[in-house]
CSV table of C-alpha atoms in Angstrom, one decimal:
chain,number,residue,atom,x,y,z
M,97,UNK,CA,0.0,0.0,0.0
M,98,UNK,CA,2.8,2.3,1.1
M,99,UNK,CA,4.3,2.0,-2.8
M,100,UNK,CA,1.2,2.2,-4.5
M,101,UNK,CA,0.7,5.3,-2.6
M,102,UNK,CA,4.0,7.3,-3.3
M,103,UNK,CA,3.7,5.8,-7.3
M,104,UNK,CA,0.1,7.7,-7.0
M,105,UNK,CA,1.8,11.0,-5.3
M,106,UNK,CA,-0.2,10.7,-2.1
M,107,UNK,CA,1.0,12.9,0.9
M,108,UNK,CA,-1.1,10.2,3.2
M,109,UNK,CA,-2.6,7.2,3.7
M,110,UNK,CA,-5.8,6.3,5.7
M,111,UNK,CA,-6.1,2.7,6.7
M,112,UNK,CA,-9.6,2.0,8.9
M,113,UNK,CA,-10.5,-1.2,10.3
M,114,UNK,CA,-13.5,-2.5,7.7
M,115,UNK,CA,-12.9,0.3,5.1
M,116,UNK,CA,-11.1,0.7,2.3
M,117,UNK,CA,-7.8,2.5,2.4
M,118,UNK,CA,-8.2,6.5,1.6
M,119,UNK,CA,-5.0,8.7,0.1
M,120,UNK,CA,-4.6,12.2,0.3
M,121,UNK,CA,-3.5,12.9,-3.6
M,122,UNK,CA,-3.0,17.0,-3.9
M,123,UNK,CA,-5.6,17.9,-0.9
M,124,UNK,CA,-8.2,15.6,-2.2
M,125,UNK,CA,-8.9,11.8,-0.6
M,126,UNK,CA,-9.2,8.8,-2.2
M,127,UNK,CA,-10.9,5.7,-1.8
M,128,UNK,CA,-9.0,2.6,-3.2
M,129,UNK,CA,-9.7,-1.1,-2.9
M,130,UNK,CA,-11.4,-3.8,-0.6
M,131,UNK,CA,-12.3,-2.9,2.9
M,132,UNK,CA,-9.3,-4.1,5.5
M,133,UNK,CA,-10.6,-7.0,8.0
M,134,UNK,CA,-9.6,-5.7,11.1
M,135,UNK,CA,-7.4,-8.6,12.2
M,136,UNK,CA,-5.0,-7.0,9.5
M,137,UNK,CA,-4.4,-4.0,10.6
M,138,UNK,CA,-4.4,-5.0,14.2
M,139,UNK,CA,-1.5,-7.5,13.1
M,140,UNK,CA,0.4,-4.9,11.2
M,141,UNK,CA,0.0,-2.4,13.9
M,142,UNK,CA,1.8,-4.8,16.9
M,143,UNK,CA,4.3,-5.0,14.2
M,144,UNK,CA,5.1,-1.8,13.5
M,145,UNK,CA,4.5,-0.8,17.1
M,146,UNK,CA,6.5,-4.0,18.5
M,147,UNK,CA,6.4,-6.1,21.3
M,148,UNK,CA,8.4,-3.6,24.1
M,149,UNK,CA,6.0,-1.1,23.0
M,150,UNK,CA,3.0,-2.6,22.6
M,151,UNK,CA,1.6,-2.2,26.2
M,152,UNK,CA,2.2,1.4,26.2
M,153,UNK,CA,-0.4,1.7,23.0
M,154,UNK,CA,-2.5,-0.5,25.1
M,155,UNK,CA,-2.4,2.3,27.8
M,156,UNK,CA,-2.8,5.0,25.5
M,157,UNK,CA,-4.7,3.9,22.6
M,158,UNK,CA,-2.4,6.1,20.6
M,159,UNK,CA,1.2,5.4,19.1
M,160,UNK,CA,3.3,8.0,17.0
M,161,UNK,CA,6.2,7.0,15.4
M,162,UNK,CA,8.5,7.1,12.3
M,163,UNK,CA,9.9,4.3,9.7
M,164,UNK,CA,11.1,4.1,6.9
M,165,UNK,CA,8.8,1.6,4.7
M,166,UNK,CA,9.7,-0.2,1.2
M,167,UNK,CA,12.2,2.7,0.7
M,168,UNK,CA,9.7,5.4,1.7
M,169,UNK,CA,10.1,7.7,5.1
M,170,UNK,CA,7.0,7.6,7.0
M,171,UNK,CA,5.7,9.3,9.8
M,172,UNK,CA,2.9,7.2,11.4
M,173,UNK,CA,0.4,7.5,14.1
M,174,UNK,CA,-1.4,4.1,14.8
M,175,UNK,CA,-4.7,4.5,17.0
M,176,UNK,CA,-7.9,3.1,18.8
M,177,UNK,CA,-11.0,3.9,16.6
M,178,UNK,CA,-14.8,2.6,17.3
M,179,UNK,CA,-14.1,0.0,14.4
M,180,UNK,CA,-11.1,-1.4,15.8
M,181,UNK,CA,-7.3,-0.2,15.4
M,182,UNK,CA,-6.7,2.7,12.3
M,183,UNK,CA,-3.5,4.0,11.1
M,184,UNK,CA,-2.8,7.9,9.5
M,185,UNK,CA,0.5,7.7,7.2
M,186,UNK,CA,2.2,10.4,6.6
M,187,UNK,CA,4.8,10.3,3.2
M,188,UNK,CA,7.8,11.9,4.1
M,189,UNK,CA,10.1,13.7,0.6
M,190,UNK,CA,12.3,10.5,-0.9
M,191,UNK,CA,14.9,13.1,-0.9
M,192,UNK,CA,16.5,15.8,1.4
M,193,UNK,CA,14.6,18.3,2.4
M,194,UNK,CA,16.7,21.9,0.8
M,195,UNK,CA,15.1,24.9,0.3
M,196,UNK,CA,15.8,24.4,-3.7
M,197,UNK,CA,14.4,21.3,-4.1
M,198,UNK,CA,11.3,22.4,-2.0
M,199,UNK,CA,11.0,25.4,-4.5
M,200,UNK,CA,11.5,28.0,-1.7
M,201,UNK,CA,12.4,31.7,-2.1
M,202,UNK,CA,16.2,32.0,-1.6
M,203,UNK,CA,15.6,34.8,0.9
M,204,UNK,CA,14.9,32.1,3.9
M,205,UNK,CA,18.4,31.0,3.8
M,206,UNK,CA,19.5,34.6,5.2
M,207,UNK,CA,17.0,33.6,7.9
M,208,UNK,CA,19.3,30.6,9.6
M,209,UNK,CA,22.6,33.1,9.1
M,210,UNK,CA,21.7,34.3,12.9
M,211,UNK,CA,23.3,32.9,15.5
M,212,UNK,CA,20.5,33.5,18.1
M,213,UNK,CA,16.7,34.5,18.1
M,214,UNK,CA,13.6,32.6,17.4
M,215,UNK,CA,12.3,32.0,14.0
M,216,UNK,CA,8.4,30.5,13.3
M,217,UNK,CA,7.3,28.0,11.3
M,218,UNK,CA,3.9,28.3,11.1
M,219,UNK,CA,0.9,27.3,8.7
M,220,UNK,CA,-2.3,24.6,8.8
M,221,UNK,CA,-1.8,21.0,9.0
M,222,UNK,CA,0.0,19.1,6.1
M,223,UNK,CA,0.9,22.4,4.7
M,224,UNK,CA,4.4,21.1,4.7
M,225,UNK,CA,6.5,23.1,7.9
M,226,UNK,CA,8.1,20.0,8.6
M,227,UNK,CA,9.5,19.9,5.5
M,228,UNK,CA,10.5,23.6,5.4
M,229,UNK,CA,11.9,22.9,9.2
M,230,UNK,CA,14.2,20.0,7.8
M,231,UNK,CA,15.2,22.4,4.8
M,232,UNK,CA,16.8,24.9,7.4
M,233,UNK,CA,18.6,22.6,9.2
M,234,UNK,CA,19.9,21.2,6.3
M,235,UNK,CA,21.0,24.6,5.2
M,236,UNK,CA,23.0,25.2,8.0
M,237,UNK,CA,24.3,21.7,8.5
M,238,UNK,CA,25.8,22.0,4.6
M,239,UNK,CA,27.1,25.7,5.4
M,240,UNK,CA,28.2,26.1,8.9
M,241,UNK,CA,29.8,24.0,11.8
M,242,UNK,CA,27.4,24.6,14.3
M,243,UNK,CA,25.7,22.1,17.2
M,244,UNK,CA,22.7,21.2,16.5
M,245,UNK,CA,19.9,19.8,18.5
M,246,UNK,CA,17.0,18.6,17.4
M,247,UNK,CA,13.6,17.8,19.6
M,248,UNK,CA,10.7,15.6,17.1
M,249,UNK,CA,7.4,13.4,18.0
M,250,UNK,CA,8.5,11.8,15.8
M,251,UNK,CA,11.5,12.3,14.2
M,252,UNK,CA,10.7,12.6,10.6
M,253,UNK,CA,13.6,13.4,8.4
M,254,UNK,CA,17.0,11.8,9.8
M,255,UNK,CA,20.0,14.1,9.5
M,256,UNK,CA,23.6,12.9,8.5
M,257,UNK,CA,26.5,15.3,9.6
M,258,UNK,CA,28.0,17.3,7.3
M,259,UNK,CA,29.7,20.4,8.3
M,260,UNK,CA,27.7,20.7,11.2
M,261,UNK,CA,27.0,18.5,14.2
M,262,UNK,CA,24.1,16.9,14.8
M,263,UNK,CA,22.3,15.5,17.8
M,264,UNK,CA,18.1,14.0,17.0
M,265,UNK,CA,16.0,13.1,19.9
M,266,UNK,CA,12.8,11.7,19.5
M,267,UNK,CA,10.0,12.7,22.1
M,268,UNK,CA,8.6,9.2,24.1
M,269,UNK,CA,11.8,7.3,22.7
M,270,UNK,CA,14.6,9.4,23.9
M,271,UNK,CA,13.2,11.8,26.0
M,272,UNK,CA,9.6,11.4,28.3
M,273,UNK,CA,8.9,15.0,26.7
M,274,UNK,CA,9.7,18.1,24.9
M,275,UNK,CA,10.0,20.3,28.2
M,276,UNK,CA,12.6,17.5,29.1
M,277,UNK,CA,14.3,17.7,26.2
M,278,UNK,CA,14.6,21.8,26.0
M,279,UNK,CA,16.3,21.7,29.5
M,280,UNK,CA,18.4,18.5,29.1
M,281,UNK,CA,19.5,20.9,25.7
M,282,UNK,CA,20.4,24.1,27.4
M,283,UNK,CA,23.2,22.0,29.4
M,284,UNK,CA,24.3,20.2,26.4
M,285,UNK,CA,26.5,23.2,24.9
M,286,UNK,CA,23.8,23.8,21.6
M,287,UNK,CA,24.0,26.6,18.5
M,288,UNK,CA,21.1,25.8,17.0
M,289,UNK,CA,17.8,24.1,19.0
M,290,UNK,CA,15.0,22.8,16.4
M,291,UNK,CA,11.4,22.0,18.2
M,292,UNK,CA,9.0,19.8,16.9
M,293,UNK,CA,6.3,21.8,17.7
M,294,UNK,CA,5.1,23.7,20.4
M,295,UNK,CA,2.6,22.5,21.9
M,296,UNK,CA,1.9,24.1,24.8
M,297,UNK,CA,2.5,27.3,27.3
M,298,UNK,CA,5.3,25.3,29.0
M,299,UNK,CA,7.0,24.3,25.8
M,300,UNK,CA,6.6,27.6,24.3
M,301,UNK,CA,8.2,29.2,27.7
M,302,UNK,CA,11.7,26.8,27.5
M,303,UNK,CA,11.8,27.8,24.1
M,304,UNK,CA,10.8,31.6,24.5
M,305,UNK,CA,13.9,31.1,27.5
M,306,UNK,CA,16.6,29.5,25.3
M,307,UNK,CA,16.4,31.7,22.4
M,308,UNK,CA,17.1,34.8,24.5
M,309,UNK,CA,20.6,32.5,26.1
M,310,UNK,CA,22.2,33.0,22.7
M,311,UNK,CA,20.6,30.0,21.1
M,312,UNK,CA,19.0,30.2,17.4
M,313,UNK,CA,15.7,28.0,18.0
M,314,UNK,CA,13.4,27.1,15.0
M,315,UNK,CA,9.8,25.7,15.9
M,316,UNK,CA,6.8,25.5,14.4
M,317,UNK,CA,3.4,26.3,15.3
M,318,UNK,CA,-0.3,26.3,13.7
M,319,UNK,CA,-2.0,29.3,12.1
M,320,UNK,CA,-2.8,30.6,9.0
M,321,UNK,CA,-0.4,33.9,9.1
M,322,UNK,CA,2.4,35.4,10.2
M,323,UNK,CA,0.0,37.9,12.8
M,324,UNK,CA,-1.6,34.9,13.8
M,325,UNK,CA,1.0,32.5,14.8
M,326,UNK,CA,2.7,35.6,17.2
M,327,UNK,CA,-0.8,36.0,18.6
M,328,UNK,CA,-1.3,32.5,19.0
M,329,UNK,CA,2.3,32.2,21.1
M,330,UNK,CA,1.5,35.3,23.0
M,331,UNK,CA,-2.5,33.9,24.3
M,332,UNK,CA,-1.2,30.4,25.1
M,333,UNK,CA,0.2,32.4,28.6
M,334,UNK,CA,-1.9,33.2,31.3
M,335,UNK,CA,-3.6,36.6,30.7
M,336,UNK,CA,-1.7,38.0,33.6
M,337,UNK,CA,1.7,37.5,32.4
M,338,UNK,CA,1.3,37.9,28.2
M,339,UNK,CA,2.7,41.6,28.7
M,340,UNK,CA,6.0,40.0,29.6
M,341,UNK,CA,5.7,37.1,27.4
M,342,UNK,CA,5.2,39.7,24.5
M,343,UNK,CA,8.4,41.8,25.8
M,344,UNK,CA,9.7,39.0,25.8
M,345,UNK,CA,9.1,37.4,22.1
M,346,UNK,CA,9.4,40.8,21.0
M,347,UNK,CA,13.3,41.0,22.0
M,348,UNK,CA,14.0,37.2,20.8
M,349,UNK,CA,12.4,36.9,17.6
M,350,UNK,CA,14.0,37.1,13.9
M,351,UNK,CA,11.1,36.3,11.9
M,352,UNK,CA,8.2,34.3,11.3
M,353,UNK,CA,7.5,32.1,8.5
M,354,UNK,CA,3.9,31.0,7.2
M,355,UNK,CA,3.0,28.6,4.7
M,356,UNK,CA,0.0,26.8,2.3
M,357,UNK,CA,0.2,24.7,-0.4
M,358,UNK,CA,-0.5,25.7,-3.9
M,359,UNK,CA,-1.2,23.1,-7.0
M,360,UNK,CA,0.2,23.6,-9.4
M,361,UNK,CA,-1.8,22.6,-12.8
M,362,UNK,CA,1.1,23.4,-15.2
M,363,UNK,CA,3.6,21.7,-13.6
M,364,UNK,CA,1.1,19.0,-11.8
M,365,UNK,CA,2.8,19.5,-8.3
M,366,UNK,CA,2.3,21.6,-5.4
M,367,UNK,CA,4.7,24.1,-4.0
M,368,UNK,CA,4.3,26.1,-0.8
M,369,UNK,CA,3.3,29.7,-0.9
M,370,UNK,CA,4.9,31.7,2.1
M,371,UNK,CA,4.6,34.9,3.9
M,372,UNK,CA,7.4,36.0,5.5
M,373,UNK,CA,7.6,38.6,8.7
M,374,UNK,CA,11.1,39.8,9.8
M,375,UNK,CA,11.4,41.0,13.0
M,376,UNK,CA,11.9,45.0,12.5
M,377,UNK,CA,12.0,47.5,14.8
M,378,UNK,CA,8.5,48.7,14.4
M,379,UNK,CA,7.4,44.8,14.0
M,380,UNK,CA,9.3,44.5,17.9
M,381,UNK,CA,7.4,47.7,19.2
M,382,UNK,CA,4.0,45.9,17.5
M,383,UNK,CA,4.5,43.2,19.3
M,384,UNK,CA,5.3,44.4,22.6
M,385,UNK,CA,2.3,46.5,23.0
M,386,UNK,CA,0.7,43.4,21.6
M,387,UNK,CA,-0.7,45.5,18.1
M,388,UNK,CA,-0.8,42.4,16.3
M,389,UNK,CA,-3.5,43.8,13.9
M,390,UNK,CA,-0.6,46.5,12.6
M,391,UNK,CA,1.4,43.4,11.8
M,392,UNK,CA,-0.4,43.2,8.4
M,393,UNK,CA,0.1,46.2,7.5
M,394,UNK,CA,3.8,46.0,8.5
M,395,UNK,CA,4.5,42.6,6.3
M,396,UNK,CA,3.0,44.5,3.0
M,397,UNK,CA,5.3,47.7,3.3
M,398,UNK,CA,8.1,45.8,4.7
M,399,UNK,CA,9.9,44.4,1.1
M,400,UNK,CA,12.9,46.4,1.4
M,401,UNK,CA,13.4,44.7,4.4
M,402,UNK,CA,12.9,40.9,3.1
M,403,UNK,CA,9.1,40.7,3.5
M,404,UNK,CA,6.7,38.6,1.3
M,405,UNK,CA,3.3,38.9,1.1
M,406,UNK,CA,0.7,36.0,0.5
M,407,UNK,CA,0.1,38.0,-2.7
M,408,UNK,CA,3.6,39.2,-3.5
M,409,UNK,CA,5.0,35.7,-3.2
M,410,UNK,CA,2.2,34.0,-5.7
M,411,UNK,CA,3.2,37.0,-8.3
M,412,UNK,CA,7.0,35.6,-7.8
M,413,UNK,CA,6.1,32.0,-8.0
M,414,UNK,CA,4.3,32.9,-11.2
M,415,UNK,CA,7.5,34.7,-12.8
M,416,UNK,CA,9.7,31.7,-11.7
M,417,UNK,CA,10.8,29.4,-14.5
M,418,UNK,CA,13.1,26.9,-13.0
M,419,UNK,CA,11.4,24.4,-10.6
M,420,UNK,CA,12.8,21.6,-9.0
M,421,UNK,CA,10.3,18.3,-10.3
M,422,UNK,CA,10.1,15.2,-7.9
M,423,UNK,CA,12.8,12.7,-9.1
M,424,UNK,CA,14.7,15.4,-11.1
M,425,UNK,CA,18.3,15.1,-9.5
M,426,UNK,CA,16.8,14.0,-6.5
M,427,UNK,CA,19.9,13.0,-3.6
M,428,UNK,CA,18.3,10.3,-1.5
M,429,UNK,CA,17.3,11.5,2.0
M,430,UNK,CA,20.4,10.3,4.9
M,431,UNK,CA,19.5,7.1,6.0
M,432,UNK,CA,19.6,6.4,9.8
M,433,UNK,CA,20.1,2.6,11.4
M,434,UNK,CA,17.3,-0.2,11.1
M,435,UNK,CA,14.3,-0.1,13.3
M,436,UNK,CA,15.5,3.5,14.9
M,437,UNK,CA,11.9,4.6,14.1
M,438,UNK,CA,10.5,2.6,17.4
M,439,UNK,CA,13.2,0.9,19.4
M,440,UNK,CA,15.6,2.5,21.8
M,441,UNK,CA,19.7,1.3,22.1
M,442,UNK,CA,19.7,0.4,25.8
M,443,UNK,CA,22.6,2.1,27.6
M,444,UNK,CA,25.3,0.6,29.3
M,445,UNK,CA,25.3,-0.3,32.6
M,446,UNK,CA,26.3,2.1,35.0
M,447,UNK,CA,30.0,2.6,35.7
M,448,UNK,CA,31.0,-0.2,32.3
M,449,UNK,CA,34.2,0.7,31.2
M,450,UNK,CA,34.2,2.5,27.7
M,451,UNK,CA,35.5,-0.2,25.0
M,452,UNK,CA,38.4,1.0,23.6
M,453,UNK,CA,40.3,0.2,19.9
M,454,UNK,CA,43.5,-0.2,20.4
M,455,UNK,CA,43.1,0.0,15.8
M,456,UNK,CA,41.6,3.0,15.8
M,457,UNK,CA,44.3,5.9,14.6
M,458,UNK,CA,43.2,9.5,14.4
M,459,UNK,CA,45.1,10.1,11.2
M,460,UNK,CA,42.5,7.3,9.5
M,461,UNK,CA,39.6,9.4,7.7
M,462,UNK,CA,36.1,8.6,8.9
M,463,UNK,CA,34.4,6.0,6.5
M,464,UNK,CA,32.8,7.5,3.8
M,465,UNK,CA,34.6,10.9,3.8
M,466,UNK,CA,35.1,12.6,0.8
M,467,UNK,CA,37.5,15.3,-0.4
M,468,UNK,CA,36.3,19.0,-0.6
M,469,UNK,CA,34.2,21.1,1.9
M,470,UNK,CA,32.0,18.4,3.0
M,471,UNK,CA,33.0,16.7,6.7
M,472,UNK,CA,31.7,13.5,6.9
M,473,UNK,CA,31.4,13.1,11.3
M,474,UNK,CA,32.2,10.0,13.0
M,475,UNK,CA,32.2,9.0,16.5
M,476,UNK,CA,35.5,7.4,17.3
M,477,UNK,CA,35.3,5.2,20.0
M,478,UNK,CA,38.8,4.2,20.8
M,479,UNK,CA,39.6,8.2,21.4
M,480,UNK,CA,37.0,9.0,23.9
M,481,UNK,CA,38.0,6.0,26.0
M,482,UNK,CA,41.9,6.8,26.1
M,483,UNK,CA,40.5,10.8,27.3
M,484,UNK,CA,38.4,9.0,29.8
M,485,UNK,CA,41.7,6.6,31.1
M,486,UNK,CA,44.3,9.7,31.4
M,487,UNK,CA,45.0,10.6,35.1
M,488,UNK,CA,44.1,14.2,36.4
């Protein structure tokens, strides 16, 4: 089902107990085939789920998680229904994610060049912010040598190192949560945080907090605008303490991004259509005397300072000539190890001695290293031991 659905170009796939499977092809579902007995899908789900983790969708009745399936990267959220157990696939790119080959304006790339604020993600669901998200990092992790930490439920596109370094934790698999996570990160000497999403007041506080320590954060949120998504940070506070929440975002943030997806008829694909907010001075004072509604106005006078419009970016997407196609030149997305979608690597014992290799020489390149500006990063083993083993 999962191939038949990327040869089809669906973004998702619906699987109901005693229904037919439905795909999401360009914003529109489709019904396909018999109805699925639910003895199936409840098989296929304690697969994917597994046996360690089953219990805990028992408890739950819910189950995200990520895999990569027949060659496809999937995000997947398994689930009780009335009718038995149903499972919402998401199709993840079968490439990485760049800001060219996701037929982005250039100007975003300017965006990651800071080395601390807050920058928004924001647009409706399946409107594609994961991918932008994913095309950031991946801007900076082929332009900069920066730590990088990222915070996902799920993880959703796996990141090799390239000139940057990069650490993935996955929400419920790595960390009990994203709060967790965000402190665990400030002590973990980070550049660059990415959040998943923020959920909630608490999340949005840590990661309000970390981008004012000299941290570049990037998280994504749900609304419809630019205006909206800063309003919709500010009111997820208490009303008592928004006027330092806003003095607060006000000071930290570098801009906000907001998305939708447009098909395409001429070139039968769909590619997003942004509005972009930079943080300006009178954007800052807007916000901080929580004016949202002059925000608008702000964004549509703002081009000399990298603004786009709704409208402004659909007149530039209608001048633009070259677009990348799905499949044209396409590098495959990084791979990441077998079954990392679901099943943790239990840690060592407490006080194990590190393994060392005595082999390991640090003149040897790292497998897989190639010549020119790319740095292929590989955890040497043998190294970290012998630091560990040298007296005070």
């Amino acid at each position: 089902m999962i191939e038949s659905a990327a040869a089809n170009g669906a973004s998702d796939l619906h699987l109901e107990a005693g229904m037919p499977a439905a795909m999401r092809i360009r914003g529109a579902l489709r019904v396909s085939g018999e109805p699925v007995a639910p003895k199936i899908l409840a098989a296929l789900a304690r697969g994917l789920i597994g046996e360690e983790q089953w219990p805990v969708f028992l408890e739950r009745r819910s189950f995200d998680m990520s895999k990569t399936i027949r060659g496809v990267r999937c995000r997947i959220n398994i689930m009780q229904t009335a009718r038995g157990i149903g499972l919402a696939i998401r199709l993840l790119g079968a490439f990485q994610a760049t800001v060219e080959k996701l037929n982005l304006h250039p100007d975003l790339k300017k965006l990651v060049k800071n080395t601390h604020g807050l920058i928004l993600i924001s647009g409706p669901t399946g409107s594609g912010k994961s991918s932008t998200l994913a095309a950031l990092i991946q801007e900076i992790n082929l332009t900069d040598t920066r730590h990088i930490v990222t915070v996902e439920s799920p993880i959703e596109y796996a990141f090799r190192p390239r000139r940057a370094y990069i650490r993935q934790r996955e929400v419920g698999r790595d960390t009990p949560s994203f709060e967790q996570a965000l402190l665990d990160a400030l002590r973990e000497d980070p550049d660059v945080l990415m959040v998943g999403e923020m959920r909630d007041s608490e999340t949005m506080r840590l990661t309000l907090s970390a981008s004012e320590t000299g941290h570049l954060v990037l998280a994504t949120v749900h609304s419809s605008s630019c205006a909206e998504a800063v309003q919709r940070v500010a009111s997820a506070f208490p009303a008592e303490i928004q006027g330092a929440v806003c003095a607060q975002l006000a000071d930290c943030l570098v801009a906000v991004v907001s998305q939708r997806l447009r098909f395409r008829p001429d070139l039968n694909i769909r590619v997003p259509e942004c509005e972009i907010l930079v943080a300006t001075h009178a954007v800052r004072n807007f916000i901080r005397t929580r004016e949202f509604f002059k925000i608008i106005s702000a964004l549509e006078t703002g081009a000399e300072h990298g603004m786009w419009s709704f409208q402004r970016y659909a007149k530039w997407l209608e001048a633009r000539t070259n677009f990348s196609m799905p499949g044209q030149n396409a590098e495959p997305p990084d791979s990441e190890p077998a079954e990392t979608g679901f099943i943790s690597t239990p840690l060592p014992p407490a006080g194990a001695a590190p393994r060392t290799e005595k082999k390991t020489k640090t003149s040897a390149p790292a497998p897989g290293a190639k010549e020119g500006h790319r740095i292929d990063i590989e955890p040497v083993e043998g190294e970290f031991g012998k630091i560990l083993k040298k007296p005070e």
